[in-house]
PDB file of C-alpha atoms in Angstrom:
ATOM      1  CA  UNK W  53       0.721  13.603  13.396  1.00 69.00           C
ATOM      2  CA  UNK W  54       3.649  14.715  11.739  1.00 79.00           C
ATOM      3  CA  UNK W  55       6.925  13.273  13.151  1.00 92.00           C
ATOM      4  CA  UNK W  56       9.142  15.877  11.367  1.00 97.00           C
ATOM      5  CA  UNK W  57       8.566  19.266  10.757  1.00 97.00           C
ATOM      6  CA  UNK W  58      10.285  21.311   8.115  1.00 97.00           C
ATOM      7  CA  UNK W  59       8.845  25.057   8.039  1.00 95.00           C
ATOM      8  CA  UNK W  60      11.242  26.041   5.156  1.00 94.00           C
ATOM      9  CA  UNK W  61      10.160  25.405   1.650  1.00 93.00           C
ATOM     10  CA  UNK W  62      13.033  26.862  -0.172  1.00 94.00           C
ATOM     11  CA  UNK W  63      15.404  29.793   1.025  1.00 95.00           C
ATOM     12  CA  UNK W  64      18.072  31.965  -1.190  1.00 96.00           C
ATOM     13  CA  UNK W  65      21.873  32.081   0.318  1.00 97.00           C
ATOM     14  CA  UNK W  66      24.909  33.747  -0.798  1.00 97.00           C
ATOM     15  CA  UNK W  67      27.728  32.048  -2.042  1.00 97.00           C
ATOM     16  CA  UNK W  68      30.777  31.664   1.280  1.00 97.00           C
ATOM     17  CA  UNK W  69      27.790  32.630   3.708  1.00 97.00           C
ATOM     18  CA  UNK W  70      26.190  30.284   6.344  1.00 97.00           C
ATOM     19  CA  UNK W  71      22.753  28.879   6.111  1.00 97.00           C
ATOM     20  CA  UNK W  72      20.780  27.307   9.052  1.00 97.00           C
ATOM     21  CA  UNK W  73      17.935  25.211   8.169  1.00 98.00           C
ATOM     22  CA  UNK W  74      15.280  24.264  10.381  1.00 98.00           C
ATOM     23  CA  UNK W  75      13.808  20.822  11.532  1.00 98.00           C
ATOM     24  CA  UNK W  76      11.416  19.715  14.492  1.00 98.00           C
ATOM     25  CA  UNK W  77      10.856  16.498  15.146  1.00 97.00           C
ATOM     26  CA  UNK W  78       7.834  14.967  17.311  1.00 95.00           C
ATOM     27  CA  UNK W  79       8.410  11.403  19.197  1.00 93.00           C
ATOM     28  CA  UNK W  80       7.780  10.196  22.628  1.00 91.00           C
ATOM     29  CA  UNK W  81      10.721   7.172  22.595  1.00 90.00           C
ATOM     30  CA  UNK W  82      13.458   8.334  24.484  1.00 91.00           C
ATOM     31  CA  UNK W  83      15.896   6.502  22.034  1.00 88.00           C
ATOM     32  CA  UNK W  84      15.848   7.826  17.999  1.00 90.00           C
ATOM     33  CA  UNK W  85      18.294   9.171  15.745  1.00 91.00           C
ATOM     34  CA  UNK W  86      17.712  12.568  13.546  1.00 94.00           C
ATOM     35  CA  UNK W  87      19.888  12.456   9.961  1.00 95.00           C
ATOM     36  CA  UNK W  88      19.808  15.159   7.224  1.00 97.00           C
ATOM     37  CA  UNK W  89      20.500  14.353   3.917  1.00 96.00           C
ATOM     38  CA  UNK W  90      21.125  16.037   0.787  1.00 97.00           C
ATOM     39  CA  UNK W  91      19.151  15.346  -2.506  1.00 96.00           C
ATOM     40  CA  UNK W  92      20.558  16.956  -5.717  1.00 95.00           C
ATOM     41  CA  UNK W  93      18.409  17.066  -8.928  1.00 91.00           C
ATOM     42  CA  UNK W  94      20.420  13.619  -9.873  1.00 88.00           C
ATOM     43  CA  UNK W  95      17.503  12.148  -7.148  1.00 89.00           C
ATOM     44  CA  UNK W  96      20.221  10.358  -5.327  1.00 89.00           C
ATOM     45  CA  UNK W  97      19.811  11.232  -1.643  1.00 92.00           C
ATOM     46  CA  UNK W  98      23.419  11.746   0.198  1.00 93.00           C
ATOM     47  CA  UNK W  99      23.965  11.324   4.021  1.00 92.00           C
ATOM     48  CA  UNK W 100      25.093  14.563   5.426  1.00 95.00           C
ATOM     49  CA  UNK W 101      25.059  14.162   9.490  1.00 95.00           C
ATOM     50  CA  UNK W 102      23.569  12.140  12.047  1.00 93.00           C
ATOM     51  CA  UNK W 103      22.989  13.486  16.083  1.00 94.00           C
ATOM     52  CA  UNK W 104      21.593  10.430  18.704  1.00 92.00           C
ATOM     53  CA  UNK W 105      19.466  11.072  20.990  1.00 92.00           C
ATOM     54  CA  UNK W 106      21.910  10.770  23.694  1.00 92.00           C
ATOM     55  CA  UNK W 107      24.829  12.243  22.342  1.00 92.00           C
ATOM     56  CA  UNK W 108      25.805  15.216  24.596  1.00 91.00           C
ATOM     57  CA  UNK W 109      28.103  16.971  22.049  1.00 94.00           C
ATOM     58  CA  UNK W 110      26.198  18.568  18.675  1.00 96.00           C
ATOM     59  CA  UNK W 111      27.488  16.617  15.373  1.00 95.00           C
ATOM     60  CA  UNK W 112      29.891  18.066  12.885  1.00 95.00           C
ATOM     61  CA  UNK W 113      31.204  17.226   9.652  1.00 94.00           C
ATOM     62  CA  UNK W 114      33.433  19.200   7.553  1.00 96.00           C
ATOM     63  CA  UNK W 115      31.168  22.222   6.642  1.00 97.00           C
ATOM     64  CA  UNK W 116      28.072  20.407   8.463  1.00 97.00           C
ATOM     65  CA  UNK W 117      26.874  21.113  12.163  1.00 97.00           C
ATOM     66  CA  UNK W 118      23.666  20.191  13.510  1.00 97.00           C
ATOM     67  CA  UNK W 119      22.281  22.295  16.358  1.00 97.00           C
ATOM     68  CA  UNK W 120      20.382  19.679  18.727  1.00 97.00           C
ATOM     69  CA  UNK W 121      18.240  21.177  21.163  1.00 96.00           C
ATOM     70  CA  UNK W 122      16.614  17.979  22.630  1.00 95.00           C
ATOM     71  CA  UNK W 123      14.017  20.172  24.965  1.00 95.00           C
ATOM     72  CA  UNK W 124      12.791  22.117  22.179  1.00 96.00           C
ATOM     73  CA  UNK W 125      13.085  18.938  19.613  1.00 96.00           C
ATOM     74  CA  UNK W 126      14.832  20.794  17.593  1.00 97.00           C
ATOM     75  CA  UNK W 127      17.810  19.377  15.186  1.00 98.00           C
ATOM     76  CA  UNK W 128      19.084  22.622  12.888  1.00 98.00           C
ATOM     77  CA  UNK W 129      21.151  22.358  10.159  1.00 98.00           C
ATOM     78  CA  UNK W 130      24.346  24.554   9.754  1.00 98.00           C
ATOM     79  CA  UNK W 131      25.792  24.581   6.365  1.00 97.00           C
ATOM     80  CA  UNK W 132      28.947  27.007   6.752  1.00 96.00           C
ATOM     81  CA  UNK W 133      31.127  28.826   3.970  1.00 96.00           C
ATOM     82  CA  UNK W 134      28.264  27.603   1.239  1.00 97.00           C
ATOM     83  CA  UNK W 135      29.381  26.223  -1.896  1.00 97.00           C
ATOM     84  CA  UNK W 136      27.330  26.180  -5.009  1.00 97.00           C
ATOM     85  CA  UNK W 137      27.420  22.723  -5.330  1.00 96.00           C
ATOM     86  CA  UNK W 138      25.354  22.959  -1.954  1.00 97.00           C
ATOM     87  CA  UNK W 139      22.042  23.814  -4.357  1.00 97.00           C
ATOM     88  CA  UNK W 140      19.610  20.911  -3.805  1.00 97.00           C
ATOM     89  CA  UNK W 141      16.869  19.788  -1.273  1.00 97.00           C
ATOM     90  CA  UNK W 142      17.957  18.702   2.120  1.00 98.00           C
ATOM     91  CA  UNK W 143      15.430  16.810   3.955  1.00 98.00           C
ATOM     92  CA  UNK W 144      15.852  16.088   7.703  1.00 97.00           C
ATOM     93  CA  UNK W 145      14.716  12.337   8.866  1.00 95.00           C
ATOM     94  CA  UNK W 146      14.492  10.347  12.228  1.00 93.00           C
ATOM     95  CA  UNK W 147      14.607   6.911  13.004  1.00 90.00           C
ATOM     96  CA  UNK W 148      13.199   6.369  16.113  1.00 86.00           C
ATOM     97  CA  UNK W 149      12.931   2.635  18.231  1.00 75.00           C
ATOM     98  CA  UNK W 150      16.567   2.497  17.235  1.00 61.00           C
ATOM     99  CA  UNK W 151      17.175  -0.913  18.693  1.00 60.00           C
ATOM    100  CA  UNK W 152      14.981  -2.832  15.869  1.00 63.00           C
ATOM    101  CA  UNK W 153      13.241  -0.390  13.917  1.00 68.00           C
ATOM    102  CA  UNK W 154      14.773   0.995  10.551  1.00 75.00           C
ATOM    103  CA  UNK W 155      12.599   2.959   9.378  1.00 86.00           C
ATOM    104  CA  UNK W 156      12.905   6.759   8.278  1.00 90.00           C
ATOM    105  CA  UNK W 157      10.354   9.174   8.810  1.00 93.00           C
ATOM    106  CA  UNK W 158      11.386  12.494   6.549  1.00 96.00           C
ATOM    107  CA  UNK W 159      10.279  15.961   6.701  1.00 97.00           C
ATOM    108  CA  UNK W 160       9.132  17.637   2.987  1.00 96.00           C
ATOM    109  CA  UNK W 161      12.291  19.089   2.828  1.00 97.00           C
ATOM    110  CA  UNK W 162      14.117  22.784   2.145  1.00 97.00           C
ATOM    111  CA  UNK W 163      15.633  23.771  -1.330  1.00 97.00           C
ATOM    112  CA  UNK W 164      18.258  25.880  -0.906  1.00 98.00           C
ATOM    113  CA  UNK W 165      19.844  27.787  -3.892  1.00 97.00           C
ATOM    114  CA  UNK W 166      22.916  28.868  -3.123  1.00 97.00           C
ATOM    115  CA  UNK W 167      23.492  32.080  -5.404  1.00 96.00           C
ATOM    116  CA  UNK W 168      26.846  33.129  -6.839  1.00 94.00           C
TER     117      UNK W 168
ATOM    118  CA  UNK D 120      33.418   0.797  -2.818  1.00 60.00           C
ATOM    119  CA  UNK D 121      30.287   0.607  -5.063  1.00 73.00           C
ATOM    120  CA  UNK D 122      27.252   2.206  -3.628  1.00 91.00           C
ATOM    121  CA  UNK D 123      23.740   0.883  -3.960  1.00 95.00           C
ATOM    122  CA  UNK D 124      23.488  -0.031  -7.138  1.00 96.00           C
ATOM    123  CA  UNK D 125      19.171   0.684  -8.738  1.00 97.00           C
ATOM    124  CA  UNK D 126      17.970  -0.370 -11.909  1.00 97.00           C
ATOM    125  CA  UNK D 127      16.502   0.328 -14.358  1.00 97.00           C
ATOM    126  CA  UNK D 128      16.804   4.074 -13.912  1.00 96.00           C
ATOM    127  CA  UNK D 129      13.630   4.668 -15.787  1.00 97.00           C
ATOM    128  CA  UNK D 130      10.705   3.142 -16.314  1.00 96.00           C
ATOM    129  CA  UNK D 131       6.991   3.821 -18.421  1.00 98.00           C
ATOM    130  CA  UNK D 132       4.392   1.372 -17.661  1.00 98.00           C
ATOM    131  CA  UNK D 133       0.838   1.290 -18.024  1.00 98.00           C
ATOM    132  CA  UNK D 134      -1.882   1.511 -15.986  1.00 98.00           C
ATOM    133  CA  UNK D 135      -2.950  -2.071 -14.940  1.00 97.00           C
ATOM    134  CA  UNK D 136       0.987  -3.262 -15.811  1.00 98.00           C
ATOM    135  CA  UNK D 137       3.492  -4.885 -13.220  1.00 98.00           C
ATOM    136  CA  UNK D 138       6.881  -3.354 -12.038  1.00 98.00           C
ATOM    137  CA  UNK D 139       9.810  -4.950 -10.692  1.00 98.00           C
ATOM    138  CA  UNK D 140      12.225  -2.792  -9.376  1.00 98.00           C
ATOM    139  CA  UNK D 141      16.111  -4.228  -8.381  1.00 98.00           C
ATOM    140  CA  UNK D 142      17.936  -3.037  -5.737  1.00 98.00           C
ATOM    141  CA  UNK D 143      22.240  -4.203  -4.804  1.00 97.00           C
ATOM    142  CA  UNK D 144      23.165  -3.301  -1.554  1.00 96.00           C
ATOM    143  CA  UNK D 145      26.870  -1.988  -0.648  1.00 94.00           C
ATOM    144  CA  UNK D 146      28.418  -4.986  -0.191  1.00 92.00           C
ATOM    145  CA  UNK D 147      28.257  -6.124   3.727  1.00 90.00           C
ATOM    146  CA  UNK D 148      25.198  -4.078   4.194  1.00 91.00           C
ATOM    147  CA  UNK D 149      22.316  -6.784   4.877  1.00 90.00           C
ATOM    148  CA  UNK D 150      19.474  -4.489   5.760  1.00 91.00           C
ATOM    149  CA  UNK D 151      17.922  -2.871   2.689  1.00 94.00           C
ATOM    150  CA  UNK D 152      14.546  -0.460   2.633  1.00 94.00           C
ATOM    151  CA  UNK D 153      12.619   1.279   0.006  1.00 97.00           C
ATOM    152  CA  UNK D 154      11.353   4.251   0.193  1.00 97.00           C
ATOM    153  CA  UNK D 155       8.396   6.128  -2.061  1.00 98.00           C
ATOM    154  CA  UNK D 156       9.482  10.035  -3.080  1.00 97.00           C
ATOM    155  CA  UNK D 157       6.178  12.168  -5.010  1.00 96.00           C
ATOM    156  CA  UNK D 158       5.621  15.540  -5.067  1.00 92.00           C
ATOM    157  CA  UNK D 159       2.080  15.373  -3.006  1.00 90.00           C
ATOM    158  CA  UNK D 160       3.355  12.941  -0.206  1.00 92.00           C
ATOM    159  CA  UNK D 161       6.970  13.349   0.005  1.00 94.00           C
ATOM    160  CA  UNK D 162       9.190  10.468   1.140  1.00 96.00           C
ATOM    161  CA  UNK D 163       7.283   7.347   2.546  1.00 96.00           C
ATOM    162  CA  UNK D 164       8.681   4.083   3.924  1.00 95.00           C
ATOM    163  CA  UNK D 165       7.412   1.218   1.745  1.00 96.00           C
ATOM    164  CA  UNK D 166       9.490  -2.202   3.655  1.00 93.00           C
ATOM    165  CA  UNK D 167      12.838  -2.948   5.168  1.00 93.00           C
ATOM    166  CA  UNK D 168      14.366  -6.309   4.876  1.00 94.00           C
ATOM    167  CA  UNK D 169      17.113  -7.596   6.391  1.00 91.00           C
ATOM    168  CA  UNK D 170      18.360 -11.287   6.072  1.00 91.00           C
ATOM    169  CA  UNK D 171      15.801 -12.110   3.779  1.00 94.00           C
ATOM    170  CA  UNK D 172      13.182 -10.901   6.286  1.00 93.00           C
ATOM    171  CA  UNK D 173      10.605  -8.655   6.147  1.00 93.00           C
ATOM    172  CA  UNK D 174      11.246  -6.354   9.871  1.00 89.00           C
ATOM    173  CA  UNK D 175       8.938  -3.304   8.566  1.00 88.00           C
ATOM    174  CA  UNK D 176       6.476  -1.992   6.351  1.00 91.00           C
ATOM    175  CA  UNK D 177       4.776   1.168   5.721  1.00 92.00           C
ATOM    176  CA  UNK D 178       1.461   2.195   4.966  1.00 93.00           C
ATOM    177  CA  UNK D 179       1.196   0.815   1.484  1.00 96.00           C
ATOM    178  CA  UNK D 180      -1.977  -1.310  -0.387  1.00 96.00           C
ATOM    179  CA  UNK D 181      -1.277  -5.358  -0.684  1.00 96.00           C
ATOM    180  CA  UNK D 182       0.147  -4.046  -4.088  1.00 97.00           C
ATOM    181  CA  UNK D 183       3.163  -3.603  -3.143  1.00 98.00           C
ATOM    182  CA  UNK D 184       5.332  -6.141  -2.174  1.00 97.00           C
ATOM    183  CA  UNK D 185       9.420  -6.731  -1.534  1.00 97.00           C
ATOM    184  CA  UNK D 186      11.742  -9.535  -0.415  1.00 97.00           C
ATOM    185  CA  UNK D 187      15.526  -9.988  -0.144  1.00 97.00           C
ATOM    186  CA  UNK D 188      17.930 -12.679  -1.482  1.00 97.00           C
ATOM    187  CA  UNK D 189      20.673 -14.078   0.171  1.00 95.00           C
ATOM    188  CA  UNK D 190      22.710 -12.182  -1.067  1.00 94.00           C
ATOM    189  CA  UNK D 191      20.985  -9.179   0.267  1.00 94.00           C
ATOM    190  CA  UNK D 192      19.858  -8.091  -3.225  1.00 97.00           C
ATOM    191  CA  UNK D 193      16.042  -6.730  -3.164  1.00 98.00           C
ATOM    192  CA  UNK D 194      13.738  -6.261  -5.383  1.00 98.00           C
ATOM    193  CA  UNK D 195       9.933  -5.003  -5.048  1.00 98.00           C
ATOM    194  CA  UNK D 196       6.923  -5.520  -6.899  1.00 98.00           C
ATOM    195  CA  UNK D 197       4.203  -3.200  -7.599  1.00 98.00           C
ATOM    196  CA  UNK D 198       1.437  -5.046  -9.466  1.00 96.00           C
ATOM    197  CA  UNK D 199      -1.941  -3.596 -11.444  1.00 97.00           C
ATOM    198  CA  UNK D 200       0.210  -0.207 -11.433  1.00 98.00           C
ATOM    199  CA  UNK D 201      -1.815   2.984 -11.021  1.00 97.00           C
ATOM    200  CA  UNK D 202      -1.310   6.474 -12.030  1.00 97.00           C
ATOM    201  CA  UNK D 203      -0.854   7.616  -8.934  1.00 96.00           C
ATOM    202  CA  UNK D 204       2.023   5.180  -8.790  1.00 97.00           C
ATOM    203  CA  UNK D 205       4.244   7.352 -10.747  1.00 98.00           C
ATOM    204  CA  UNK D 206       7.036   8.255  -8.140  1.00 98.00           C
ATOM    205  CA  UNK D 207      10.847   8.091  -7.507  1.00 97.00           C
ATOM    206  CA  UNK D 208      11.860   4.890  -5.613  1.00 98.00           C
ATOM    207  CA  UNK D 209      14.619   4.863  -3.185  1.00 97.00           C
ATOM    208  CA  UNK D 210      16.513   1.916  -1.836  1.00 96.00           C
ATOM    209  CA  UNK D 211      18.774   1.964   0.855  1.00 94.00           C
ATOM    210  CA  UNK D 212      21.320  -0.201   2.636  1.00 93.00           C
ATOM    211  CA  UNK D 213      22.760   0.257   5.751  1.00 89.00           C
ATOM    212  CA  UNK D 214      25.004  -1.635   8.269  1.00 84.00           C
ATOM    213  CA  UNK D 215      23.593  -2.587  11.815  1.00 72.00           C
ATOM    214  CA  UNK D 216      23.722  -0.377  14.616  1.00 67.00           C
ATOM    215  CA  UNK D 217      22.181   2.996  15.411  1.00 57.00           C
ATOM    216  CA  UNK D 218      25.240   5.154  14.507  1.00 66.00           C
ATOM    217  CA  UNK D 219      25.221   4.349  10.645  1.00 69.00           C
ATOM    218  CA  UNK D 220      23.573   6.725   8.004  1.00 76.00           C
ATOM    219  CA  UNK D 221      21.121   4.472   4.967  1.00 87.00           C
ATOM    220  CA  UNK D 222      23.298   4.848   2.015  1.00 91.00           C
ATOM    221  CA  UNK D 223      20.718   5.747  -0.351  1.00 93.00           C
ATOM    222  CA  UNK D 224      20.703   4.600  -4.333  1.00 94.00           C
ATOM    223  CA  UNK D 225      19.991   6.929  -6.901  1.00 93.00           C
ATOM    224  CA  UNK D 226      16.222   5.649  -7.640  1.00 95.00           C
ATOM    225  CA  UNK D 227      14.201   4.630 -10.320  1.00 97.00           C
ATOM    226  CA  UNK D 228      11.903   6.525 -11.631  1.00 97.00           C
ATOM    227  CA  UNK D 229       8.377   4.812 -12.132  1.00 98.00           C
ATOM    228  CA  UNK D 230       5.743   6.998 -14.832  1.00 98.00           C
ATOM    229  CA  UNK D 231       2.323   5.064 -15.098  1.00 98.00           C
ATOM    230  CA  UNK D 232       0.539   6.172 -18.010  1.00 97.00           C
TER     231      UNK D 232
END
């Protein structure tokens, strides 16, 4: 079974707007961690956010928010005031087992092309 | 502060060939994993070492193998290459402890011809 879920293949934003992109996630360990990262056409993947599974407040950074809604297993990404350096793939992961087990499961990713 | 360092960048091998690919982690990061990027089957976890152990591995053939130096440098192997070999691989360090993102390299890209 799929243990992340990205319905978006690639969606179009305007330049300053917001973009929320979408990721479910399927585990039955009460203790993971959901990240997103960003993956320009360079191939190097960057570290955007990261939300715990028992954090009570949703995680920012800078222009990043994720929108955790644990009953729903749902971890949405909020990219605000987008940038066009924001055009690449973003691909949301989860580690789950967090104690000993570092391994990422991914999601096929969203391109998003942020347009001018 | 250097990041994960991955060479070569590129590589073309042949079908039937050997690969070794090198991976340096930040510095103080001990646990290092690998990860397998193609178009068909998207990221996959390949192994995750950490002090020169072996904690995890993914779904791959006997093929393909890893291990970690003392110094936390890996490398992995990928021997009697196939075509369907041809792939971006990632290698990523992180620090201990839940709250810490993988810092992710910038790859090698493997064509088998």
């Amino acid at each position: 079974a799929q243990k992340i879920t990205q319905t978006q293949p690639g969606m179009f934003v305007q330049e300053k707007e917001a973009v929320t992109l979408d990721c479910t996630y399927d585990t039955s360990d009460p203790s993971y961690g959901l990240f997103w990262y960003k993956q320009p056409s360079s191939g190097e993947m960057i570290f955007l956010i990261y939300q715990g599974s028992y954090d009570q407040q949703n995680a920012t950074e800078g222009r990043y928010s994720l929108n955790f809604q644990k009953a729903r297993k749902s971890a949405n990404l909020v990219i605000s005031a987008s940038q066009l350096g924001d055009s690449a793939m973003y691909f949301c992961a989860m580690r789950e087992g967090l104690s000993n087990d570092y391994k990422l499961s991914f999601g096929a990713g969203t391109t998003v092309t942020v347009r001018a | 502060k250097a990041g994960v360092t991955q060479t070569p960048r590129y590589l073309i091998k042949t079908r039937g060939q050997q690969v070794t690919l090198s991976c340096s982690p930040i510095s103080g990061h001990r646990s290092v994993s690998w990860y397998q990027q193609t178009p068909g089957q998207g990221l996959q976890f390949l192994f995750e070492y950490f002090s020169e152990t072996q904690r995890n591995k993914g779904n791959f053939p006997g093929r393909f193998s890893g291990r970690q130096f003392s110094n936390s440098r890996s490398e992995m192997n990928v021997s009697t290459l196939e075509l369907g070999d041809s792939a971006l691989y990632l290698c990523a360090s992180s620090l201990e402890g839940e709250r810490y993102g993988y810092t992710f390299g910038s790859g090698t890209r493997l064509t088998v011809v």
